[in-house]
Short mmCIF file of C-alpha atoms and ligand atoms in Angstrom, two decimals:
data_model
loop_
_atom_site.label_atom_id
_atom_site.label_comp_id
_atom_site.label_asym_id
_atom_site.label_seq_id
_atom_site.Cartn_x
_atom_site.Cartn_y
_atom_site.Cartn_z
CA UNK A 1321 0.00 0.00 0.00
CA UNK A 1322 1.33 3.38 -1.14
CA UNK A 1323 0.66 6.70 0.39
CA UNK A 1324 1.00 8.37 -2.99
CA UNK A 1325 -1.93 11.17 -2.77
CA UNK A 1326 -3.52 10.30 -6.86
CA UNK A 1327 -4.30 14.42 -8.49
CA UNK A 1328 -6.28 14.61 -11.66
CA UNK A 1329 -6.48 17.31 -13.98
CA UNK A 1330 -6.42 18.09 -17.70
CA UNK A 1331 -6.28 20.91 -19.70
CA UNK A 1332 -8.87 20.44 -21.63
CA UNK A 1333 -11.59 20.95 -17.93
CA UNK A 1334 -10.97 24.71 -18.78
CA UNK A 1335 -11.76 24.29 -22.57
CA UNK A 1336 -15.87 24.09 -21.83
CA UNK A 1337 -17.51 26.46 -23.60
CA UNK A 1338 -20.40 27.94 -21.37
CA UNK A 1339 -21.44 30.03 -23.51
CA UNK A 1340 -21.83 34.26 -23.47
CA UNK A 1341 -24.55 34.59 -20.66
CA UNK A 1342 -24.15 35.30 -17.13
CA UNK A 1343 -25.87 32.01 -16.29
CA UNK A 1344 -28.72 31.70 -18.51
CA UNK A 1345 -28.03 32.43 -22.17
CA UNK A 1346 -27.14 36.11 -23.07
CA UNK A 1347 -30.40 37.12 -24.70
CA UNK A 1348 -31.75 40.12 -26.64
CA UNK A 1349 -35.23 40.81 -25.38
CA UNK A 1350 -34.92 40.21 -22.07
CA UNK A 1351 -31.85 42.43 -22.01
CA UNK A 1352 -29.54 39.56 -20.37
CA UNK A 1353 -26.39 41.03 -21.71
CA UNK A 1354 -23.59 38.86 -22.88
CA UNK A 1355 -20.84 38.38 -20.47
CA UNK A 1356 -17.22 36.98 -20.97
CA UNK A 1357 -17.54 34.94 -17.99
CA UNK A 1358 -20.56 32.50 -17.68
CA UNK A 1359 -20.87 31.63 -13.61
CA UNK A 1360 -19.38 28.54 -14.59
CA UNK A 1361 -16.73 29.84 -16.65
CA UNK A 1362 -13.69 26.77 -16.18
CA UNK A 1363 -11.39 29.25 -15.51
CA UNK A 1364 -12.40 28.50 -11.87
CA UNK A 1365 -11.27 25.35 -11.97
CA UNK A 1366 -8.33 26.17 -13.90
CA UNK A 1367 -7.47 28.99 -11.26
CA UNK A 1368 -7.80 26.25 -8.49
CA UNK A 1369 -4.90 23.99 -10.50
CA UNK A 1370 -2.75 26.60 -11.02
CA UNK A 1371 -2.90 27.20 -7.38
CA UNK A 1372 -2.36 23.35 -6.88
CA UNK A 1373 0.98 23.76 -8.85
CA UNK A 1374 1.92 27.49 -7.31
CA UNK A 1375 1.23 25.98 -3.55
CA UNK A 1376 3.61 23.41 -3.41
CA UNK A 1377 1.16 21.15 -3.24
CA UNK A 1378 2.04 19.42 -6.52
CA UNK A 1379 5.25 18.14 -4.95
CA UNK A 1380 3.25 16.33 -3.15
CA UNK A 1381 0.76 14.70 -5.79
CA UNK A 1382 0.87 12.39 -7.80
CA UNK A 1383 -0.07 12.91 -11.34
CA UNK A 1384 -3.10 10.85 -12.94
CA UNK A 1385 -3.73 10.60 -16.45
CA UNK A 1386 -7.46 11.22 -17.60
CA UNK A 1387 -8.22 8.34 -20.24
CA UNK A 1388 -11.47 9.40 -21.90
CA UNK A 1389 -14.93 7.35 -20.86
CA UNK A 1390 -16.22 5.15 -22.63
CA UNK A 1391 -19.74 4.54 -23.90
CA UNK A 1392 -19.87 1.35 -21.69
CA UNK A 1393 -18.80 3.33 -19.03
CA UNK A 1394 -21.53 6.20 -19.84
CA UNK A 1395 -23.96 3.41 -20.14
CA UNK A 1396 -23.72 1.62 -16.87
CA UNK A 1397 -25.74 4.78 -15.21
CA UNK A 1398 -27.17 6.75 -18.18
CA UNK A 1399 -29.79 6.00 -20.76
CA UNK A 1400 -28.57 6.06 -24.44
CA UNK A 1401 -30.61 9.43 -24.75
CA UNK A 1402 -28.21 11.03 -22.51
CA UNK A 1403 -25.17 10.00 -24.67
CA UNK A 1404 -27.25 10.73 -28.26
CA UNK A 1405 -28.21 14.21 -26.89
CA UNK A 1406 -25.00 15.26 -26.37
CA UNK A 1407 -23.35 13.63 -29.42
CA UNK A 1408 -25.97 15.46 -31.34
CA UNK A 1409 -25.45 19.05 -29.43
CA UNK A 1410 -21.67 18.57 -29.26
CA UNK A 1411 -21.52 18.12 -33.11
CA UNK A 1412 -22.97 21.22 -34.13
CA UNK A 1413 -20.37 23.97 -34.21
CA UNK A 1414 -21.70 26.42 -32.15
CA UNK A 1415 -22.65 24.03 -29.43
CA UNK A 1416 -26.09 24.20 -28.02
CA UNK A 1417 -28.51 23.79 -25.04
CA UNK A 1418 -28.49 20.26 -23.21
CA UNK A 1419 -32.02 20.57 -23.14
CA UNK A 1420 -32.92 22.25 -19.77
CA UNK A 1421 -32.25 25.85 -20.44
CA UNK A 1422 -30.02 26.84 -18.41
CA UNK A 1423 -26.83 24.56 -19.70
CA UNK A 1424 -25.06 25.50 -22.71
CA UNK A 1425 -22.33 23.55 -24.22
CA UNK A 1426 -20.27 24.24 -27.25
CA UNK A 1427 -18.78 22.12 -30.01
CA UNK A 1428 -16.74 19.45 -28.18
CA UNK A 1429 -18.27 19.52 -25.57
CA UNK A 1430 -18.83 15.51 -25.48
CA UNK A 1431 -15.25 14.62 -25.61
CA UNK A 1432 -14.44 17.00 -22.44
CA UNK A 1433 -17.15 15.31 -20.89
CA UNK A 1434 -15.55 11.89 -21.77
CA UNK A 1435 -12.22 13.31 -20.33
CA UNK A 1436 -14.25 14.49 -16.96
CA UNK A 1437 -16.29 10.89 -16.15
CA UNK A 1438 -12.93 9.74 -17.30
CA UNK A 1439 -10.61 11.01 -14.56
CA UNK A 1440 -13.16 9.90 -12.20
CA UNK A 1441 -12.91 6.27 -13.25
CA UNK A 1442 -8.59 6.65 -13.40
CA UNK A 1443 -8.47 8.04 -9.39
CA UNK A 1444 -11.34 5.33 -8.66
CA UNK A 1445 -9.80 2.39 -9.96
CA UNK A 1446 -6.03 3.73 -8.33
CA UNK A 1447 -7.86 4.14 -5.20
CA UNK A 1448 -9.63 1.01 -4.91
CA UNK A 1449 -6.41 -1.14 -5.95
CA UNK A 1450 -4.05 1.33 -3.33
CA UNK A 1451 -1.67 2.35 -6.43
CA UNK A 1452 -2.73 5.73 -4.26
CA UNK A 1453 -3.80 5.57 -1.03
CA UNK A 1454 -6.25 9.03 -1.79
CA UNK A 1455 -6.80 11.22 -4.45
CA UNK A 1456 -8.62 14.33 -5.81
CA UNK A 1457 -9.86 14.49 -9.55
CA UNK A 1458 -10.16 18.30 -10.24
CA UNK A 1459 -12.55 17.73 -13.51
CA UNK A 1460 -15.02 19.43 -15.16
CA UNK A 1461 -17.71 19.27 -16.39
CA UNK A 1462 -19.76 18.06 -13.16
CA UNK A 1463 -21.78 15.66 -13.12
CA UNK A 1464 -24.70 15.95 -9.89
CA UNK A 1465 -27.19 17.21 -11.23
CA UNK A 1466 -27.19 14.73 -14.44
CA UNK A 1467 -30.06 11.82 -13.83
CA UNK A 1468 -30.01 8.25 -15.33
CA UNK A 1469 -32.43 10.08 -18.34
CA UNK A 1470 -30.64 13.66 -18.74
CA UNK A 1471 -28.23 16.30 -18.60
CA UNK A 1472 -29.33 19.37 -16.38
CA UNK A 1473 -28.16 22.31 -14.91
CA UNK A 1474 -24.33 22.44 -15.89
CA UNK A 1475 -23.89 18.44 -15.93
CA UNK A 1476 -23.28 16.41 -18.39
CA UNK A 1477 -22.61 12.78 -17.41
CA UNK A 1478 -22.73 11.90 -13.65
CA UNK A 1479 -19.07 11.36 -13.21
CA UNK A 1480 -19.69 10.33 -9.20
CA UNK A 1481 -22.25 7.33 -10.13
CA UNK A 1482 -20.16 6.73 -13.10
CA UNK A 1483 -17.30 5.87 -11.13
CA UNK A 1484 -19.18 4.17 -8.55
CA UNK A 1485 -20.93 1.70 -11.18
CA UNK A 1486 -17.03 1.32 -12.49
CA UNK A 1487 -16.37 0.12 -8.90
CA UNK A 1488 -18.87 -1.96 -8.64
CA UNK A 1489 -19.51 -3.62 -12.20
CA UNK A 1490 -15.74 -3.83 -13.38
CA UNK A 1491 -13.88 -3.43 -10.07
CA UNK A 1492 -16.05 -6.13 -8.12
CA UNK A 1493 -17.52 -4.16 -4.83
CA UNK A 1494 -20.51 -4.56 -3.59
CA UNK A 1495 -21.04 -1.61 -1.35
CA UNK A 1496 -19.78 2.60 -2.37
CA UNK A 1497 -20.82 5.64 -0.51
CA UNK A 1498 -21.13 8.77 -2.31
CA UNK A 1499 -21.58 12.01 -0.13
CA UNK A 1500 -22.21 15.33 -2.06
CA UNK A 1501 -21.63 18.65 0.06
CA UNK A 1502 -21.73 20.50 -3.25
CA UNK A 1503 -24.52 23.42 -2.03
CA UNK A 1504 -26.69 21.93 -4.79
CA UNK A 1505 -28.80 18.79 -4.43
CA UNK A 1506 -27.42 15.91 -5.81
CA UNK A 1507 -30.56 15.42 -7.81
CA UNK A 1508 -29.23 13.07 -10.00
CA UNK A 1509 -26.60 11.21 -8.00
CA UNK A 1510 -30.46 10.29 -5.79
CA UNK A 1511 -31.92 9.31 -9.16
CA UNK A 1512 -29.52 6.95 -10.39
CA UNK A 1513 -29.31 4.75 -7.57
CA UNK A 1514 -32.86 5.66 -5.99
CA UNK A 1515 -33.70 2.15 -6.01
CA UNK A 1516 -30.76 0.45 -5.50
CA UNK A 1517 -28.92 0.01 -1.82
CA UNK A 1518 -25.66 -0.68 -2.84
CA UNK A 1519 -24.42 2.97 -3.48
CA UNK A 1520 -25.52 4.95 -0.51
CA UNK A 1521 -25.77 8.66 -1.44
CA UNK A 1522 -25.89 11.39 1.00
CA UNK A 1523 -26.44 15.03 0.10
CA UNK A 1524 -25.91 18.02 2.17
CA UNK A 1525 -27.17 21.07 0.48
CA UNK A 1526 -28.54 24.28 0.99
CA UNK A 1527 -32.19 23.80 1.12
CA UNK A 1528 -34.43 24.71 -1.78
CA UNK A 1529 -31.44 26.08 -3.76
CA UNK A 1530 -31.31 24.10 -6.94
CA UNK A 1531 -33.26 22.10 -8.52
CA UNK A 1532 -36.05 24.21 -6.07
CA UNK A 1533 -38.31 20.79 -5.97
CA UNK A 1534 -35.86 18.17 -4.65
CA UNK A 1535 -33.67 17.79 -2.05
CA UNK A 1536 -36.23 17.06 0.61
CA UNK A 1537 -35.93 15.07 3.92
CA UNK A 1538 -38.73 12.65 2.65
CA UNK A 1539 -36.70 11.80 -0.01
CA UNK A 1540 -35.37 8.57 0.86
CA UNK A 1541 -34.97 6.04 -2.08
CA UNK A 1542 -37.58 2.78 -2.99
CA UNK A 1543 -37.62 -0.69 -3.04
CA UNK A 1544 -34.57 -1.87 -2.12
CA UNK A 1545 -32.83 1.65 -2.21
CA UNK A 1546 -35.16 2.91 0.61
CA UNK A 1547 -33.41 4.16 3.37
CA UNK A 1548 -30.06 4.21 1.57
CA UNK A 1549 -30.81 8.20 0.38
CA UNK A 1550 -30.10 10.60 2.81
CA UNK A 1551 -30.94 14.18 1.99
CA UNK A 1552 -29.65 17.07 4.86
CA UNK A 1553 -31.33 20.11 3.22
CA UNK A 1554 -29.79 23.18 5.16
CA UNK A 1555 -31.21 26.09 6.01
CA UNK A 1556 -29.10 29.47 3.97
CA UNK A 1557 -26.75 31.05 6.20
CA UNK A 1558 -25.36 27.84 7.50
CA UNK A 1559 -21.44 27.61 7.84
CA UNK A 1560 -18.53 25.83 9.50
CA UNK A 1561 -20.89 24.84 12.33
CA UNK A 1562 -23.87 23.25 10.55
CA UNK A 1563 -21.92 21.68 7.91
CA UNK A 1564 -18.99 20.37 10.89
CA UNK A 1565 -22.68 19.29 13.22
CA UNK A 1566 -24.15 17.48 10.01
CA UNK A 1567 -20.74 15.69 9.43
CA UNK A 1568 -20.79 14.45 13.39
CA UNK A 1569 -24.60 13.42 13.61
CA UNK A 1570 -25.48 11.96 10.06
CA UNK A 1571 -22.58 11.62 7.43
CA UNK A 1572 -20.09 9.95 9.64
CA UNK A 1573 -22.09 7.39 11.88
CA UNK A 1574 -24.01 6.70 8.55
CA UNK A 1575 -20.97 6.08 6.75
CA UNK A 1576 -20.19 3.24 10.07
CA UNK A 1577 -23.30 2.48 9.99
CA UNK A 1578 -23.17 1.37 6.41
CA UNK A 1579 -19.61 0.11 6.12
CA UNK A 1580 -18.64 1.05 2.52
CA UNK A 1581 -15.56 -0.71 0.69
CA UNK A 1582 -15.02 2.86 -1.37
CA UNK A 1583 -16.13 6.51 -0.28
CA UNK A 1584 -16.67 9.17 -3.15
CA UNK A 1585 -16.80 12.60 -2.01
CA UNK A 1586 -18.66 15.41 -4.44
CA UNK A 1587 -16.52 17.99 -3.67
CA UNK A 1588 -18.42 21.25 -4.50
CA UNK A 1589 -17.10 24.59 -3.55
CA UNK A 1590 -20.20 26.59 -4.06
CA UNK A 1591 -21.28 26.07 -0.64
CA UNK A 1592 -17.80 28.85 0.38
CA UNK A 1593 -18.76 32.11 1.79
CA UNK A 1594 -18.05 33.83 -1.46
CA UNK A 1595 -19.92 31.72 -3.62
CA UNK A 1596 -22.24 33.57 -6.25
CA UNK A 1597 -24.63 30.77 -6.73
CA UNK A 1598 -25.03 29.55 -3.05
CA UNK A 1599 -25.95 31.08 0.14
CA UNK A 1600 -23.87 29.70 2.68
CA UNK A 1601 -21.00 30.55 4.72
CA UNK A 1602 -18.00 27.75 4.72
CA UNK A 1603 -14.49 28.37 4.83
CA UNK A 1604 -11.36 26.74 3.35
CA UNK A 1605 -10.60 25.73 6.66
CA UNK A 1606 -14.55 24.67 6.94
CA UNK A 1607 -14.20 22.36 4.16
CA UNK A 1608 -10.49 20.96 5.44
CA UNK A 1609 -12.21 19.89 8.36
CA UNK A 1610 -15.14 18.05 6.76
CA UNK A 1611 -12.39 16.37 4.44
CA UNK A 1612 -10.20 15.22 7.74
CA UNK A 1613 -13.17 13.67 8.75
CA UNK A 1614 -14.11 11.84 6.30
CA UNK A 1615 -10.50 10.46 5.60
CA UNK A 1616 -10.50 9.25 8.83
CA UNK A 1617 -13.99 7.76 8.77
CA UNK A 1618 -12.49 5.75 5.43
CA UNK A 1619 -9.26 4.95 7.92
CA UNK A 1620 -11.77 3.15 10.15
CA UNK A 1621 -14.10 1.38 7.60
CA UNK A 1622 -12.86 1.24 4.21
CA UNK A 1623 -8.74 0.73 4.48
CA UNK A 1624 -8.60 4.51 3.58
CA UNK A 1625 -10.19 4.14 0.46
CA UNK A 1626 -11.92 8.14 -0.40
CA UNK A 1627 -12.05 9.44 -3.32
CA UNK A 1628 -12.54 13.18 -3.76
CA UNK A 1629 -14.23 14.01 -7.04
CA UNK A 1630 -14.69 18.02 -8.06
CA UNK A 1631 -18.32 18.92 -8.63
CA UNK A 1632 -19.62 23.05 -8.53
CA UNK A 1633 -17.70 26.06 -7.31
CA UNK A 1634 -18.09 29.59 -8.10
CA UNK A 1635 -15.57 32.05 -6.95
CA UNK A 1636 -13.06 32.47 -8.75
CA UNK A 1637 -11.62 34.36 -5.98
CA UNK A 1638 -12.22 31.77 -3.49
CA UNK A 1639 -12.42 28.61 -4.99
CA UNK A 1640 -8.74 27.97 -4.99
CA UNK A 1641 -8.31 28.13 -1.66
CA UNK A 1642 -10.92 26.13 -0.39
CA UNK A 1643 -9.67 23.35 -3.20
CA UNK A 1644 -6.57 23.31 -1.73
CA UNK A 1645 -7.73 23.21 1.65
CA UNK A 1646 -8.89 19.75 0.89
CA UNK A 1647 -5.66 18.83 -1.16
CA UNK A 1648 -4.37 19.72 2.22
CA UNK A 1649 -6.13 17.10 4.42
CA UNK A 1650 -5.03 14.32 1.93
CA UNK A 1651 -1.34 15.31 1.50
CA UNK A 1652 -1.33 15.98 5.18
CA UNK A 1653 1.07 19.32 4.62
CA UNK A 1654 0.23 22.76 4.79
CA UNK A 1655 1.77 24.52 2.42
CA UNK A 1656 -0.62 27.78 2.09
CA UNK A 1657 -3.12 29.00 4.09
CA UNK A 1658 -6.22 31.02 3.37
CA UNK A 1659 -5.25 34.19 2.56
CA UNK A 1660 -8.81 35.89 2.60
CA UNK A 1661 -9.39 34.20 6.29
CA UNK A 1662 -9.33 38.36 6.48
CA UNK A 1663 -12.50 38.90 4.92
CA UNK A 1664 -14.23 35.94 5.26
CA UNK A 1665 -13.38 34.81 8.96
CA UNK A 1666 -15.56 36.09 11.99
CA UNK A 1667 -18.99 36.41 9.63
CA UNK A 1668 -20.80 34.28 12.24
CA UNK A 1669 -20.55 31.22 10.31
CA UNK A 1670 -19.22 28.80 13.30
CA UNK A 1671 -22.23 29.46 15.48
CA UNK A 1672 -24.19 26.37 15.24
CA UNK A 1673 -27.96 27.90 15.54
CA UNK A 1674 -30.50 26.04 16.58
CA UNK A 1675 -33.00 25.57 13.30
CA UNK A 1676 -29.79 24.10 11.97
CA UNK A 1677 -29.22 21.71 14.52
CA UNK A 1678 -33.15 20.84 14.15
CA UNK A 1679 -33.24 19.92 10.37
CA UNK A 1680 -30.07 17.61 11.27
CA UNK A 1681 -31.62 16.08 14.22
CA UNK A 1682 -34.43 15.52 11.95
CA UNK A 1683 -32.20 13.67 9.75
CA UNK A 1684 -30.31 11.68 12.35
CA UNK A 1685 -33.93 9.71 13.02
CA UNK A 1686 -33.82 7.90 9.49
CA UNK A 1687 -31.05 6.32 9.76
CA UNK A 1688 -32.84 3.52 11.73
CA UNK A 1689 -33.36 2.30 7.92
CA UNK A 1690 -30.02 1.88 6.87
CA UNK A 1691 -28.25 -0.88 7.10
C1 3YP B 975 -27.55 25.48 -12.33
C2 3YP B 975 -28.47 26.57 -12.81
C3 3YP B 975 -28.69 27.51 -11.66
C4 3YP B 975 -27.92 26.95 -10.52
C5 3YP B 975 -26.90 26.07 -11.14
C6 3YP B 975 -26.35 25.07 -10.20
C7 3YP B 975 -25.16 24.39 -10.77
C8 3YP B 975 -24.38 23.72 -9.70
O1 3YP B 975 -23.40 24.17 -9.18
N1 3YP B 975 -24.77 22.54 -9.29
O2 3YP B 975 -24.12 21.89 -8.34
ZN1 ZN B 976 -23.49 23.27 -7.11
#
């Protein structure tokens, strides 16, 4: 067993083409000018690897080659309309819409997203077989939001299940864990597996943030997948605290409870305290923590086998520093800090209040049903 932390990245993450709105596409009626960066601009993402490689931190990686997804691959959690949708969209040269409105892609767009479910299956399959002992993929597109039947809101394939059915189908396990504390609800993470109980997905999120319909407590899988869906919808405003009190009460003594042979973490960033498309108030050192934690939690029930996989993020100010935060807690050596603890620290954020504490109490109760 090594304890060779596995880093994937690729240049062609910051090639997506999001198109010229702000976040919905730049239109002429209703006066939604253009913009040179989209929301999700990858130059986010991009800014978070070159701080990666500018921290020291890369010293202290090891690289991992993206090899491009296959169809197979695709197919083990999507239907083939996913795949001909974006074939179709990814062909024409100026790109197009996915199909829900919001998520433009441009010509190529296919093969990046390839290249994203891709480098989740390379640090998957290194982490299962301990030619790393961790990892982080830093890929993009995401992949949350994206159900079994379709692309939505910025994803394209779901690169999480994707390399959780590689895990299980090719690599032999019978039982993965994926927790999402992306702000968004893992919508489509909950779909693919909603019946199923061997892939346990948990989603902390900020409640009714996107999708605005899902992401419920009730939520909780059928069939033989009920019970094995957690959903912690939090209330906006939350920070350190709630996030650090949801880790404590549900996400780790689930995680025991369950006793997965793999852990996949969704690692958004849009939950930070400068986020533009969340509400809620975590810190680098806010998402450091929740990362120590759930390495150790993988220590104690799956030989150390996490993987962290990149979902949402929206600062580009910020991002970077909460990514390598969490590079942190895997290579176990601080080589930067947070240099905007100056204006982000002492906001309130690590006051646990009490409707936060309620909504996770709430949540503790169901898992009597998971087993
Ligand atoms: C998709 C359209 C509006 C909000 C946006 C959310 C994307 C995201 O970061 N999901 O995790
Ligand atoms: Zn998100």
């Amino acid at each position: 067993m090594s304890n060779k932390i596995g880093y994937v990245w690729n240049t062609l993450y910051s090639w997506m083409d999001t198109g010229s709105g702000p976040v919905f596409a730049a239109n002429f009626e209703a006066k939604l000018q253009p913009i040179s960066h989209h929301m999700a601009h990858p130059d986010t993402k991009r800014r978070f690897n070159e701080l990666v490689c500018t921290s020291g931190q890369m010293d202290l990686l090891t690289s991992i080659k993206a090899i491009a997804a296959t169809d197979e691959d695709i197919l083990r959690v999507h239907t083939p309309a996913v795949l001909d949708n974006l074939k179709r969209i990814s062909g024409l040269a100026g790109g197009g819409d996915v199909g829900d409105g919001i998520t433009h892609v441009g010509n190529g767009a296919l093969n990046i997203a390839y290249l994203s479910a891709g480098g989740a299956i390379e640090l998957t399959k290194q982490v299962v077989s301990r030619e790393v002992s961790t990892g982080y993929a830093l890929i993009n597109p995401p992949g949350h939001h994206a159900t079994r039947n379709q692309s939505m809101g910025f994803c394209l394939f779901n690169n999480t299940s994707v390399a959780a059915a590689y895990a299980k189908d090719v690599l032999g396990l019978k039982r993965v864990a994926i927790v999402d504390w992306d702000v968004h609800h893992g919508n489509g993470t909950q779909d693919i597996w909603w019946e199923d109980s061997s892939v346990l997905t948990i989603s902390l999120h900020q409640n009714l943030c996107f999708p605005s319909d899902s992401g419920f407590t009730s939520e909780r899988g059928e069939g033989e997948g009920f019970g094995y869906n957690l959903n912690i919808p939090l209330p906006p405003g939350g920070g350190n605290a709630a996030y650090h009190y949801a880790f404590e009460k549900v996400v780790i003594p689930a995680l025991k409870k369950y006793q997965p042979e793999l852990i996949i973490i969704g690692s958004g960033f849009d939950a930070s305290i400068m986020d533009p498309l969340g509400r809620m108030m975590v810190t680098a050192d806010g998402f450091k923590t929740m990362a120590k934690m759930a390495v150790d939690c993988a220590e104690e029930v799956c030989g150390g086998r996490i993987a962290f996989i990149q979902e949402g993020g929206y600062s580009p100010q910020y991002l970077p520093f909460c990514g390598v935060a969490v590079v942190q807690a895997l290579t176990q050596c601080d080589t930067i800090g947070d240099s905007l603890i100056g204006l982000v620290g002492g906001m309130g954020g690590d006051i646990l209040l009490e409707h936060e504490k309620q909504i996770v109490d709430e949540v503790e109760k169901l898992l009597v049903d998971l087993h």
